[in-house]
Amino acid sequence: MKIEDNIETFNSLIKRSGWIWGPSPEIYGGLAGFYSYGPAGMALKNNILSIFRKELRSFGFGEVECPTVMPEIVWEASGHLERFIDPILKCKKCGSVYRADKFLKDKLPDMMIDGLSFEKMEQLIKENNLMCPECESDFGKIEEYNLMLKTKVGTDSTAFLRPETATTTYLLFNRLDQVMRRQYPLKVFQFGKAYRNEISPRQGVLRMRSFDQFELQLFISKEQEMNFDEFEDVKESKLPLLDWRLQEKNIDIPKLTSLEEAIDNKILKKPAYAYCLYIGYYLIKKLGYPENVVRFRQHSPNERAHYADDAWDLEVETEQYGWVEICGIHDRTDYDLRRHGEHSGQNFEIAMGSDPKNKEIPQILEIAYGIDRIIYTLLETNFNVEDGRINMELNTFLAPNTVAVFPLVRNKEEITNLAKKINSELQDNLISSFYDESGSIGKRYRRQDELGTPFCITIDYDSLEDQEVTIRDRDSMEQDRVPISEITNIIQERLIKSKL
RNA sequence: GCACCUGUUGUAUAGUGGUAGUAUACUGGCUUCCCAAGCCCGUGACCCGGGUUCGAAUCCCGGCAGGUGCACCA
């Protein structure tokens, strides 16, 4: 098999080495938009989650988990029922499909289209004698396409699989307010599956119908948003910002801007929101993306979601799919809590400051990561081929195996026994260690390179005499001779160092 | 969802109307070796369903999936 530094090699590696498989279920031909993770991919995911959780603890976040199925009223309140339904216009003859509202906006730029009923839109099409641009035939009736997956709970109660985790977190608001003792801003996150019935999912794991989200929420007062203590600690941090005004000028190179500068120049309105950009970037930087593949891109006002006052995407540049959104940071205002207050009859007005009479519904700032997109972009941007050697240059703490242990030869029992002992000692110290004795030593090194294993330990004849082994570094392929008694310490040190 | 192209072992590919080779991976053996060595043995595939045919993986139709373009992407 030829090993080249190209995307075909990468794509087959993803399957071959057990990172990502699909579409699932593969043995039945697969269902578009659904993928599974193999052992390597799952280990990577768990390692990402583990560093996120560790970091968020130090930022003062608590974690929650909610059901993935919620009754209809929740989505009525959140606005998803209304806004996640696309009006679809289908040509009677050739079957071409258009978004009715977008189509009308395009054809009738002077009309107000937003908020029109299906009947009104159908009327407009008739009045203006609009035809299918493909084949000049008439359109059928406008149909609805719901991006939410519908299900039944019990015998006749309609429910939906959540299209985002965020909404389910908001439903816990009054509990969180109490358990977090009104120490505003409340900081909460949730990791879990969300579901969207994409019309035609493509781009593999980047647009799935069932995917993992990792969403952070800040419940905060209006006053705090503008006057936020923690902003002071981070305001000098520089982020690669591409605001929408730059994009309008067809500029696509972000400008390294300090948050303070961004506020002063009115690129960002609220210090607390700026702080969210900082957290969003901070967690991503932990994962070890290469330089210059990460940027923040601001949504233009008409690109924003129905709940958002401001929105920036954290994007990673990939070879295969261009710039990919891996995180969205939204200023959701008080929209969600106001709506859920109204629909549930709860009073979500809270005194968040020192004056108990001054009550208001908290604002929500959201940092939403797509974990699957992080996994894909990390793998693609860390994938390297040098002189025919595939090397997955994952950060040490992210690699599925932190270390692999090999006996130089496998027909010398003293050597294999010592190797097995070292392997289990590492495992006993909670280090992901993997034992391998099959094939040649070189082949074993290459296998681990493909999995991104940063360290390989080889036990040879000399080890039996001097109680030393070699540690081989994945990227430099250099070997160090170290005492067996030091191995655990050395690996642990490097593991911790990689997390800082 | 539409149009075009595509679908052969785990991966990458060759191929013909008479059921398949190659590379690599994998299992076992020899070799005992520090960067994909060699030799031997072995396992393993024609996406699914229907049709045409004496006979289909090959031709036709439908489905499913992937790629590209259009549309869609909170």
XYZ file of C-alpha atoms (C1' of nucleotides) in Angstrom:
574
model
C 0.000 0.000 0.000
C 1.304 3.407 -0.898
C 1.580 5.839 1.927
C 1.309 9.410 0.784
C 0.691 12.661 2.484
C -2.775 12.996 1.085
C -6.355 12.972 2.159
C -7.013 9.452 0.837
C -4.399 8.060 3.194
C -6.008 10.007 6.011
C -9.521 8.865 5.191
C -8.590 5.203 5.107
C -6.554 5.557 8.295
C -9.605 6.932 10.099
C -11.421 3.666 9.398
C -8.485 1.281 9.503
C -7.174 2.361 12.881
C -10.544 2.457 14.597
C -11.139 6.179 14.964
C -14.469 6.668 13.213
C -16.694 4.124 11.427
C -19.798 4.587 9.382
C -22.311 5.411 8.299
C -23.819 3.045 10.828
C -25.082 0.364 10.754
C -22.419 -0.566 8.218
C -23.431 -4.227 7.842
C -26.892 -3.108 6.709
C -25.613 -0.508 4.275
C -25.705 2.398 6.684
C -28.060 5.267 7.425
C -26.788 8.644 6.277
C -25.745 10.957 9.064
C -24.977 8.366 11.727
C -21.475 7.316 12.733
C -19.794 5.216 15.394
C -16.507 5.657 17.194
C -13.985 2.853 17.394
C -11.731 2.291 20.390
C -9.182 4.908 19.304
C -11.808 7.553 18.536
C -13.629 6.918 21.784
C -10.407 7.161 23.792
C -9.670 10.482 22.115
C -13.164 11.721 22.881
C -12.850 10.738 26.514
C -9.493 12.462 26.784
C -10.951 15.660 25.322
C -13.867 15.520 27.751
C -11.530 14.880 30.622
C -9.395 17.976 29.979
C -12.495 20.118 29.371
C -13.989 18.993 32.667
C -10.765 19.620 34.541
C -10.381 23.115 33.091
C -14.011 24.072 33.614
C -13.827 23.102 37.238
C -11.127 25.737 37.685
C -13.306 28.303 35.901
C -16.081 27.526 38.388
C -18.459 25.561 36.184
C -20.775 22.792 37.374
C -21.921 19.915 35.177
C -25.471 18.706 34.588
C -27.090 16.049 32.441
C -30.630 16.078 31.116
C -32.866 13.750 29.118
C -32.470 13.794 25.356
C -36.245 13.618 24.888
C -38.454 16.512 25.909
C -42.176 17.153 25.477
C -43.563 19.360 22.745
C -44.188 22.332 25.019
C -40.475 22.742 25.683
C -39.770 23.251 21.999
C -42.777 25.454 21.586
C -41.357 27.670 24.299
C -37.785 27.565 23.027
C -38.920 28.598 19.558
C -37.478 25.503 17.915
C -40.849 24.154 16.902
C -41.511 27.311 14.953
C -38.034 28.080 13.691
C -36.742 24.606 13.046
C -39.519 23.941 10.572
C -38.509 24.902 7.064
C -41.157 25.707 4.477
C -40.229 23.529 1.526
C -41.224 24.218 -2.034
C -41.171 21.217 -4.313
C -41.391 21.249 -8.086
C -44.224 18.997 -9.329
C -42.307 17.878 -12.380
C -38.583 17.564 -11.629
C -38.810 17.325 -7.860
C -36.319 20.103 -7.146
C -36.628 21.408 -3.614
C -36.300 24.992 -2.428
C -36.682 26.762 0.876
C -39.867 28.699 0.174
C -38.970 31.784 2.202
C -35.472 32.049 0.753
C -36.779 31.468 -2.736
C -39.352 34.244 -2.347
C -36.826 36.650 -0.845
C -34.619 36.005 -3.802
C -37.368 36.465 -6.402
C -39.214 39.292 -4.674
C -36.520 41.325 -2.937
C -38.896 44.192 -2.170
C -41.452 42.111 -0.286
C -41.418 41.375 3.440
C -41.332 37.601 3.532
C -40.376 36.843 7.143
C -43.280 35.676 9.242
C -45.673 34.968 6.378
C -47.906 31.941 6.668
C -47.645 29.042 4.243
C -50.888 30.145 2.579
C -49.594 33.685 2.095
C -46.407 32.388 0.533
C -48.349 30.097 -1.797
C -50.515 33.048 -2.785
C -47.430 35.131 -3.605
C -46.075 32.383 -5.809
C -49.341 32.212 -7.708
C -49.749 35.978 -8.027
C -46.248 36.432 -9.357
C -46.439 33.381 -11.567
C -43.222 31.927 -10.144
C -41.973 28.718 -11.728
C -39.329 26.135 -10.956
C -36.011 27.582 -12.168
C -34.897 24.101 -13.212
C -37.684 23.096 -15.547
C -40.167 26.010 -15.664
C -42.973 23.895 -14.160
C -45.465 24.697 -11.428
C -44.726 24.163 -7.781
C -46.833 21.990 -5.524
C -48.062 23.029 -2.098
C -45.580 24.254 0.481
C -44.673 21.403 2.789
C -43.060 21.585 6.158
C -39.756 20.015 6.913
C -39.003 19.709 10.607
C -35.379 19.532 11.549
C -36.346 18.046 14.908
C -36.833 14.302 15.216
C -40.314 13.584 16.454
C -41.291 10.680 18.644
C -44.112 9.467 20.833
C -43.878 9.025 24.549
C -46.359 6.639 26.077
C -49.321 6.167 23.789
C -50.168 9.606 22.514
C -47.892 12.277 23.892
C -45.736 13.987 21.271
C -42.130 14.602 22.130
C -38.971 15.586 20.300
C -35.372 14.541 20.519
C -33.451 17.600 21.587
C -31.829 19.561 18.755
C -29.397 21.106 21.255
C -28.424 20.400 24.842
C -28.623 24.088 25.814
C -32.394 24.291 26.105
C -32.498 21.307 28.439
C -29.953 23.031 30.671
C -32.114 26.168 30.868
C -35.031 24.117 32.155
C -33.026 23.534 35.317
C -32.717 27.241 35.969
C -34.575 27.525 39.253
C -32.781 24.466 40.651
C -29.413 25.852 39.610
C -30.244 29.262 41.048
C -30.776 27.623 44.408
C -28.019 25.016 44.438
C -25.426 27.513 43.224
C -26.559 29.936 45.915
C -27.191 32.878 43.606
C -23.514 33.410 43.006
C -24.017 35.088 39.652
C -23.002 34.484 37.022
C -24.092 30.868 37.340
C -21.743 28.725 35.285
C -23.022 25.377 34.046
C -22.230 22.969 31.260
C -23.748 19.886 29.747
C -22.296 17.213 27.492
C -24.499 14.897 25.509
C -26.246 13.856 22.350
C -28.390 16.125 20.247
C -30.362 15.217 17.135
C -31.164 17.021 13.918
C -32.948 15.557 10.960
C -30.686 17.100 8.334
C -32.203 17.038 4.851
C -29.068 15.713 3.279
C -26.209 15.133 5.659
C -22.789 15.154 4.063
C -19.201 15.722 5.057
C -19.112 12.629 7.239
C -18.922 13.301 10.898
C -19.205 17.081 10.483
C -22.941 17.112 9.859
C -24.475 14.189 11.620
C -28.056 13.571 12.562
C -26.988 12.367 15.985
C -24.051 14.236 17.460
C -22.351 15.228 20.675
C -22.520 18.723 22.051
C -20.601 20.216 24.889
C -22.337 23.419 25.868
C -21.415 25.980 28.498
C -23.930 28.464 29.860
C -23.505 31.637 31.852
C -26.598 33.012 33.581
C -25.755 36.635 34.189
C -27.283 40.026 34.959
C -27.332 42.870 32.460
C -25.194 44.929 34.766
C -22.592 42.170 35.132
C -22.411 41.710 31.393
C -21.059 45.235 31.032
C -19.062 45.272 34.226
C -17.502 41.847 34.640
C -14.686 41.248 37.142
C -13.220 38.230 35.419
C -12.868 40.192 32.202
C -10.061 42.151 33.831
C -7.983 38.962 34.126
C -8.239 38.107 30.454
C -8.649 41.434 28.655
C -5.089 41.491 27.367
C -5.405 38.112 25.684
C -5.189 38.337 21.933
C -7.649 36.371 19.800
C -7.748 35.950 16.004
C -10.932 37.875 15.300
C -12.670 38.203 11.954
C -15.656 40.468 12.513
C -18.458 40.688 9.988
C -17.479 44.118 8.781
C -14.106 42.741 7.731
C -15.884 39.867 5.996
C -18.054 42.366 4.127
C -14.864 43.817 2.703
C -13.965 40.301 1.520
C -11.178 39.999 4.032
C -10.809 36.492 5.401
C -7.656 36.828 7.442
C -8.422 37.329 11.124
C -6.879 40.183 13.049
C -5.075 39.292 16.258
C -6.932 41.564 18.633
C -6.855 41.908 22.392
C -10.267 41.683 24.021
C -9.823 45.134 25.499
C -9.150 46.506 22.039
C -12.170 44.684 20.649
C -14.406 46.310 23.258
C -12.874 49.743 22.681
C -13.375 49.411 18.928
C -16.969 48.248 19.404
C -16.245 44.924 17.696
C -17.557 43.369 20.893
C -20.227 45.011 22.964
C -20.078 43.234 26.294
C -17.044 42.345 28.418
C -18.802 39.209 29.708
C -19.371 38.058 26.141
C -15.729 38.811 25.375
C -14.850 36.611 28.333
C -16.838 33.792 26.716
C -14.781 34.139 23.556
C -11.740 33.832 25.771
C -12.973 30.600 27.394
C -14.004 29.192 24.027
C -10.535 29.826 22.666
C -8.727 28.767 25.827
C -10.212 25.255 25.877
C -9.521 24.755 22.182
C -5.919 25.893 22.528
C -5.455 23.229 25.211
C -6.051 20.543 22.616
C -3.002 21.469 20.591
C -4.197 22.552 17.167
C -1.370 23.697 14.908
C -0.742 27.446 14.668
C -2.872 29.516 12.286
C -5.640 26.991 11.687
C -7.990 28.513 14.269
C -9.997 31.722 13.939
C -13.089 33.456 15.276
C -15.638 34.481 12.674
C -18.555 36.713 13.538
C -21.991 35.971 12.127
C -23.487 38.745 10.060
C -26.793 39.961 11.546
C -28.923 37.899 9.143
C -26.915 34.733 9.697
C -27.700 34.590 13.402
C -29.977 32.087 15.091
C -33.396 33.176 16.236
C -32.249 33.639 19.822
C -28.921 35.366 19.268
C -27.943 38.976 19.776
C -24.337 38.362 18.807
C -22.669 35.212 17.528
C -19.111 34.199 16.755
C -17.939 30.844 15.460
C -14.637 29.333 16.379
C -13.423 27.744 13.163
C -10.620 25.385 12.168
C -9.182 25.257 8.670
C -9.179 21.744 7.203
C -7.839 20.387 3.971
C -10.936 18.420 3.133
C -13.752 20.767 4.123
C -12.278 24.252 4.364
C -13.126 26.279 7.481
C -15.160 24.162 9.893
C -17.155 25.534 12.820
C -16.180 23.710 15.997
C -17.705 26.084 18.521
C -20.418 28.723 18.472
C -20.561 31.489 21.047
C -23.951 33.117 21.345
C -25.372 36.009 23.241
C -28.841 34.548 23.770
C -30.017 37.503 25.863
C -32.923 36.741 28.191
C -34.802 35.114 25.294
C -34.758 31.537 26.595
C -35.607 32.175 30.224
C -38.238 34.724 29.285
C -39.934 32.242 26.976
C -39.699 29.328 29.406
C -40.977 31.582 32.179
C -43.978 32.536 30.054
C -44.799 29.018 28.913
C -44.299 27.297 32.250
C -45.835 30.002 34.381
C -42.683 30.221 36.479
C -41.282 33.504 37.637
C -37.671 33.666 36.539
C -37.090 37.221 37.702
C -34.258 37.082 40.195
C -32.425 39.645 42.266
C -28.865 39.100 41.137
C -27.236 42.177 42.622
C -27.080 43.565 46.125
C -30.508 45.228 45.862
C -33.167 42.553 46.524
C -35.824 44.789 44.942
C -34.015 44.948 41.632
C -35.226 41.807 39.918
C -34.657 40.721 36.343
C -34.594 37.645 34.148
C -30.965 36.549 33.713
C -29.217 36.937 30.394
C -27.615 33.840 28.927
C -24.236 33.610 27.263
C -23.506 30.297 25.596
C -20.346 28.538 24.423
C -21.342 25.506 22.350
C -18.767 22.992 21.160
C -19.424 20.249 18.634
C -17.309 17.431 20.020
C -17.387 15.349 16.833
C -16.136 18.300 14.839
C -13.347 18.810 17.329
C -12.352 15.166 16.938
C -12.395 15.316 13.155
C -10.470 18.588 12.876
C -7.939 17.506 15.504
C -7.237 14.288 13.625
C -6.995 15.986 10.262
C -4.776 18.851 11.383
C -2.510 16.562 13.432
C -2.127 13.998 10.660
C 1.320 13.876 9.107
C 3.261 11.685 6.746
C 7.055 11.938 6.720
C 9.143 9.640 4.535
C 6.284 7.168 4.329
C 5.720 7.183 8.070
C 2.228 8.105 9.233
C 2.394 10.152 12.395
C -0.671 11.333 14.288
C 0.854 14.178 16.249
C -1.737 14.339 18.999
C -1.027 16.138 22.213
C 0.344 13.681 24.798
C -2.717 13.672 27.036
C -5.071 13.185 24.071
C -3.475 10.069 22.604
C -5.522 6.875 23.048
C -2.377 5.157 24.329
C -0.043 7.316 26.359
C 2.614 4.651 26.157
C 3.168 1.301 24.443
C 5.463 -1.359 25.882
C 7.360 -3.808 23.674
C 9.716 -6.680 24.317
C 12.494 -6.399 21.743
C 11.974 -10.060 20.948
C 9.116 -12.261 21.942
C 10.752 -15.639 22.219
C 12.768 -14.720 25.292
C 10.511 -15.205 28.241
C 12.610 -13.099 30.610
C 12.159 -10.148 28.274
C 8.418 -10.562 27.626
C 7.769 -11.086 31.335
C 9.624 -7.930 32.249
C 7.759 -6.021 29.527
C 4.390 -7.272 30.767
C 5.308 -6.313 34.310
C 6.249 -2.783 33.263
C 3.018 -2.511 31.284
C 0.843 -3.481 34.215
C 2.744 -1.193 36.569
C 2.014 1.713 34.279
C -1.639 0.719 34.122
C -1.751 0.456 37.902
C -0.615 4.075 37.961
C -3.578 5.044 35.758
C -1.435 5.502 32.669
C -2.950 4.251 29.394
C -0.356 1.672 28.518
C -0.594 -0.866 25.708
C 1.429 -4.069 25.393
C 2.400 -5.408 21.959
C 4.758 -8.211 20.989
C 3.585 -9.112 17.506
C 5.572 -8.321 14.368
C 8.932 -6.644 14.271
C 9.926 -3.841 16.592
C 9.795 -1.348 13.732
C 6.302 -2.382 12.784
C 5.122 -1.923 16.339
C 6.541 1.593 16.410
C 4.671 2.432 13.199
C 1.404 1.037 14.517
C 1.642 3.291 17.521
C 2.628 6.299 15.393
C -0.668 5.931 13.529
C -2.512 6.048 16.832
C -0.519 9.016 18.054
C 1.104 7.177 20.973
C 3.726 9.647 22.215
C 6.014 7.158 23.978
C 7.148 3.614 23.285
C 9.164 1.624 25.765
C 11.314 -1.244 24.577
C 12.789 -3.892 26.826
C 15.934 -5.536 25.413
C 18.613 -7.995 26.503
C 20.548 -5.320 28.359
C 17.455 -4.465 30.378
C 17.760 -7.813 32.139
C 21.238 -6.860 33.307
C 21.107 -3.106 33.936
C 17.385 -2.654 34.707
C 17.145 0.080 32.082
C 14.889 0.423 29.057
C 14.621 2.740 26.075
C 11.880 5.330 25.748
C 11.282 6.308 22.156
C 9.752 9.666 21.295
C 7.055 9.619 18.624
C 7.927 12.849 16.819
C 11.735 12.825 16.937
C 12.039 9.021 17.030
C 14.906 9.567 19.447
C 15.548 7.058 22.191
C 16.513 7.623 25.803
C 17.862 4.993 28.123
C 16.178 5.222 31.534
C 16.029 3.099 34.691
C 12.888 0.964 34.976
C 12.206 2.431 38.404
C 11.890 5.902 36.852
C 9.449 5.069 34.042
C 6.219 5.848 35.821
C 7.524 9.174 37.069
C 8.842 10.165 33.691
C 5.603 9.370 31.897
C 3.482 11.001 34.549
C 5.607 14.135 34.404
C 5.294 14.388 30.644
C 1.571 13.740 30.837
C 1.022 16.513 33.336
C 3.304 18.870 31.432
C 1.245 18.318 28.288
C -1.893 19.449 30.092
C -0.473 22.780 31.280
C -34.301 15.982 -2.302
C -32.625 16.571 -7.776
C -28.576 15.624 -11.529
C -24.031 13.134 -12.775
C -20.323 9.592 -11.249
C -19.145 5.487 -8.005
C -19.773 0.758 -4.755
C -14.851 -6.012 -5.286
C -11.772 -9.160 1.699
C -10.006 -4.884 7.563
C -7.571 -1.105 4.027
C -6.121 0.129 -1.152
C -6.961 -1.758 -5.808
C -7.131 -5.424 -10.756
C -10.686 -7.910 -13.532
C -14.046 -11.005 -17.102
C -21.549 -13.000 -18.950
C -19.059 -19.247 -16.713
C -18.112 -16.541 -8.716
C -12.097 -13.535 -8.639
C -6.255 -11.839 -8.613
C -2.460 -8.163 -6.401
C -0.572 -5.158 -2.431
C -1.052 -4.290 2.541
C -3.242 -5.747 7.137
C -4.406 -10.004 10.159
C -3.493 -15.569 12.388
C 0.309 -19.335 13.103
C 5.491 -21.037 12.258
C 10.866 -20.128 11.208
C 14.179 -15.958 11.898
C 15.615 -12.793 17.619
C 15.827 -8.255 15.296
C 15.684 -0.902 17.910
C 12.278 1.869 13.253
C 6.850 -1.123 8.060
C 13.191 -7.042 6.726
C 12.778 -12.137 4.749
C 10.654 -17.121 4.064
C 6.498 -20.666 4.775
C 1.248 -21.733 6.076
C -3.573 -19.847 6.724
C -8.193 -16.618 7.113
C -10.821 -13.139 4.357
C -14.608 -9.699 -0.711
C -17.941 -8.799 -5.603
C -23.538 -3.035 -1.113
C -28.915 -4.969 -0.917
C -33.364 -6.634 -3.657
C -35.628 -7.842 -8.259
C -35.271 -8.772 -13.670
C -32.883 -10.675 -18.375
C -30.040 -15.268 -19.123
C -28.744 -22.199 -19.219
C -25.665 -19.109 -16.078
C -25.004 -12.294 -13.321
C -20.142 -9.729 -9.142
C -20.262 -8.264 -14.652
C -26.130 -6.325 -18.434
C -31.064 -3.834 -16.922
C -34.417 -1.762 -13.012
C -35.188 -0.285 -7.950
C -33.205 0.638 -3.105
C -29.146 1.923 0.207
C -24.504 4.363 0.791
C -20.378 7.619 -0.834
C -18.227 11.671 -3.999
C -19.195 16.183 -6.928
C -22.646 20.199 -8.396
C -27.559 22.557 -7.009
C -30.729 23.139 -2.836
C -30.573 22.670 2.594
C -27.152 23.304 7.082
C -30.952 26.043 13.905
